[in-house]
Short mmCIF file of C-alpha atoms in Angstrom, two decimals:
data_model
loop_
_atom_site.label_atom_id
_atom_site.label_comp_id
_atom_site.label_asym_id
_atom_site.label_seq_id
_atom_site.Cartn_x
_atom_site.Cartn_y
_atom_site.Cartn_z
CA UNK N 29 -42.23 322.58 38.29
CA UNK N 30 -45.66 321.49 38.18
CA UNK N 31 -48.27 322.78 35.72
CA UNK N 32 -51.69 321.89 36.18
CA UNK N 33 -54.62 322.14 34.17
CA UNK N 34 -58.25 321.48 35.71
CA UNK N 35 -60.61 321.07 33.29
CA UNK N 36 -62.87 319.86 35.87
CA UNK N 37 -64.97 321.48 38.81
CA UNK N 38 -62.68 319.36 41.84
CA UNK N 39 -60.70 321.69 43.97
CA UNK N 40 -56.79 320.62 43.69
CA UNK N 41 -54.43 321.08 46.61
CA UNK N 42 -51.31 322.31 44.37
CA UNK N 43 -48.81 322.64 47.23
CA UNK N 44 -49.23 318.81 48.16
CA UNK N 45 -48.66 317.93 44.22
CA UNK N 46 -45.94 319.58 43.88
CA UNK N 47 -44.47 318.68 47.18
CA UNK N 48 -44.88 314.86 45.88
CA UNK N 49 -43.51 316.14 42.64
CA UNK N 50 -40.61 318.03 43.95
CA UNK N 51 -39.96 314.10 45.71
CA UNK N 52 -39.11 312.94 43.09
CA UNK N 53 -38.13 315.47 40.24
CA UNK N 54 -37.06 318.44 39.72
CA UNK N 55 -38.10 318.41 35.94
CA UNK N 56 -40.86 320.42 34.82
CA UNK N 57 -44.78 318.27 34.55
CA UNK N 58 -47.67 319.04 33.09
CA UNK N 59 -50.98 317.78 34.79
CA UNK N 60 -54.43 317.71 33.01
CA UNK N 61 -57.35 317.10 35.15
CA UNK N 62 -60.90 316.05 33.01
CA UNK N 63 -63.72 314.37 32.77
CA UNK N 64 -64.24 310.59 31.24
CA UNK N 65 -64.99 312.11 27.56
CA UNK N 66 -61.55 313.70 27.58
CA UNK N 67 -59.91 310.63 29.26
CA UNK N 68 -61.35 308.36 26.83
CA UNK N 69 -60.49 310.15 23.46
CA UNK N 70 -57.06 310.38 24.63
CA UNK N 71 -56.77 306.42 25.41
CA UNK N 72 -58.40 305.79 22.03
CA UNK N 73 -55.94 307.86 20.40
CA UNK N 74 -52.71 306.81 21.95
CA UNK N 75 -53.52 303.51 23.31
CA UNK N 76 -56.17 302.26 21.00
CA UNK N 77 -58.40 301.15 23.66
CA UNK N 78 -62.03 302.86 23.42
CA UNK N 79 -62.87 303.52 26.56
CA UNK N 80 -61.97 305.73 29.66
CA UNK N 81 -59.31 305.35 31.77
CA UNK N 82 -58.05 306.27 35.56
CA UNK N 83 -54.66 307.94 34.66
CA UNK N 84 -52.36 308.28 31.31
CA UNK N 85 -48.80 309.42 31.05
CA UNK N 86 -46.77 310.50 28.42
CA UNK N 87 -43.02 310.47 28.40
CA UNK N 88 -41.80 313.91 26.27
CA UNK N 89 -39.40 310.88 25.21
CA UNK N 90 -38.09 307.49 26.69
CA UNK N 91 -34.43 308.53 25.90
CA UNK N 92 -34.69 311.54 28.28
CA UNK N 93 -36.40 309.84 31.41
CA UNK N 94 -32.81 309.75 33.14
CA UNK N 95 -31.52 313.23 31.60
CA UNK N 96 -29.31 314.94 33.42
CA UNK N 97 -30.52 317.93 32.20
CA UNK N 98 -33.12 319.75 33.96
CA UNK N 99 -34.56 321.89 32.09
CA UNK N 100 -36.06 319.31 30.02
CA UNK N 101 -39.59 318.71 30.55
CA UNK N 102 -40.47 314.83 31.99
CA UNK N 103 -43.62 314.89 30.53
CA UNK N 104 -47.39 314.67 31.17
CA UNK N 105 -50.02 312.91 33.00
CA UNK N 106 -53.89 312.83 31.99
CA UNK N 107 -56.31 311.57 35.03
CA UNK N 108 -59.72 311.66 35.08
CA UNK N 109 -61.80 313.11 37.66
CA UNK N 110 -64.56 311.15 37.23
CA UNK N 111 -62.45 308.22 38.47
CA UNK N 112 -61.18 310.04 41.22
CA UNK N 113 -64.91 310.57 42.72
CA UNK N 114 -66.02 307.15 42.17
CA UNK N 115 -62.65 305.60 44.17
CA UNK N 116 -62.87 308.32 46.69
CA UNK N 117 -66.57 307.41 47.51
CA UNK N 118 -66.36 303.77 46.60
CA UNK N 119 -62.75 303.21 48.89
CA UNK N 120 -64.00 305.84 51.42
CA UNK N 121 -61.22 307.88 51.49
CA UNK N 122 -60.97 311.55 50.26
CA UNK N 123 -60.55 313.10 47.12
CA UNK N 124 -57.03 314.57 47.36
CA UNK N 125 -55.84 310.93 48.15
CA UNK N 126 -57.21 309.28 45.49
CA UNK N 127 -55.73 312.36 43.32
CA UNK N 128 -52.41 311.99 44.92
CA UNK N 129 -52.41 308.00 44.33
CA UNK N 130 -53.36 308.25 40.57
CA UNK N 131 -50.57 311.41 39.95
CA UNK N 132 -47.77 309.24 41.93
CA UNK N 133 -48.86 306.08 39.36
CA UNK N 134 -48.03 308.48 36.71
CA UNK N 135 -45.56 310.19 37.82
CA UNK N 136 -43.60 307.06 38.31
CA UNK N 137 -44.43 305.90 34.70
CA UNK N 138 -43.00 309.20 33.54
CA UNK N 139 -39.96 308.21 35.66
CA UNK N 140 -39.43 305.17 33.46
CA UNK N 141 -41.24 302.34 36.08
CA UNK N 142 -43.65 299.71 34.22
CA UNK N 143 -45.42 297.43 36.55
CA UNK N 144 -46.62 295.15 33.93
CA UNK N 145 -42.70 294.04 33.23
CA UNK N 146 -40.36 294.99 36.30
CA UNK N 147 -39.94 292.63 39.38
CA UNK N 148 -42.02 294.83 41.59
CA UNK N 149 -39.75 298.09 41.39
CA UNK N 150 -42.28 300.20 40.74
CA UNK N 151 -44.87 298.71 43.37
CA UNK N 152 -41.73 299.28 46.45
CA UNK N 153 -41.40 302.56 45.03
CA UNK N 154 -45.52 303.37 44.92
CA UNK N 155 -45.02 302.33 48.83
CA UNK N 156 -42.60 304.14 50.10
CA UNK N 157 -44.44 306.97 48.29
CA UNK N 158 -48.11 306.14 50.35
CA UNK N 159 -45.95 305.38 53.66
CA UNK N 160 -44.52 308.91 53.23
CA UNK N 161 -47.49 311.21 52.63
CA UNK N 162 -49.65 308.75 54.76
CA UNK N 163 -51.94 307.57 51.50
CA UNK N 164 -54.25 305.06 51.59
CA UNK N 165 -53.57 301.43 49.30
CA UNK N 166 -51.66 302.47 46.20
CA UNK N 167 -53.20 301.71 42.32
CA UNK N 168 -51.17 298.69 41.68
CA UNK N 169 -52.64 296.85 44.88
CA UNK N 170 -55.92 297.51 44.71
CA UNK N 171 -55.43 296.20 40.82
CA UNK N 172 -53.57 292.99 42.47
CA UNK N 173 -56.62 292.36 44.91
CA UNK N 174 -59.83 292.50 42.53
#
């Protein structure tokens, strides 16, 4: 289950969340849509870096990411609209995208993947991801190209 909360003025296509969502989990997410402001006193809070950010997760707890039980929550994921825009118009490719993109990132760090320390796991799965709901270039390679 998928719980969103838009904090924001961007119109979010539910069904297609969820449908990436229900790809991958059936555990219960919580999704916060917001502005920079929002973004940023979050990643100075539980990252330590001042400033805002494209997308934040947070694990309910590392020890449950491969729980077999469903009913517990996975966790949730923070992204900022403001970065969604700026991509979109930036990239040229529409908002939803970019939105889908940033809560697949997430998603897969709430899933336990870590593309700063696995062997490209978590890139392979980002693809197969964009290659099935026809995305444009995922997070972690437009990071690898600039």
């Amino acid at each position: 289950m998928l719980n969103i909360e838009n904090k924001t003025t961007l119109e979010i296509n539910q069904k297609h969340l969820e449908t990436i969502a229900n790809s991958l989990t059936t555990r219960e997410i919580d999704l916060t849509i917001c502005y920079n402001p929002t973004i940023q006193q979050y990643n100075l809070k539980y990252r330590g870096k001042n400033s805002p950010t494209d997308v934040l997760s947070f694990p309910l707890s590392s020890d449950l990411v491969n729980s077999k039980f469903e009913h517990i929550p996975l966790g949730s994921i923070v992204i900022s609209a403001d970065y969604i825009i700026d991509s979109s118009e930036t990239l040229g490719h529409e908002l939803d995208d970019e939105l889908s993109l940033l809560f697949i990132h997430g998603l897969l760090h709430l899933l336990g993947y870590d593309h700063e320390i696995d062997s490209g796991d978590m890139r392979a799965k980002e693809e197969a991801l964009i290659q099935k709901f026809n995305l444009p270039n995922s997070l972690i390679v437009r990071t690898e190209k600039s």
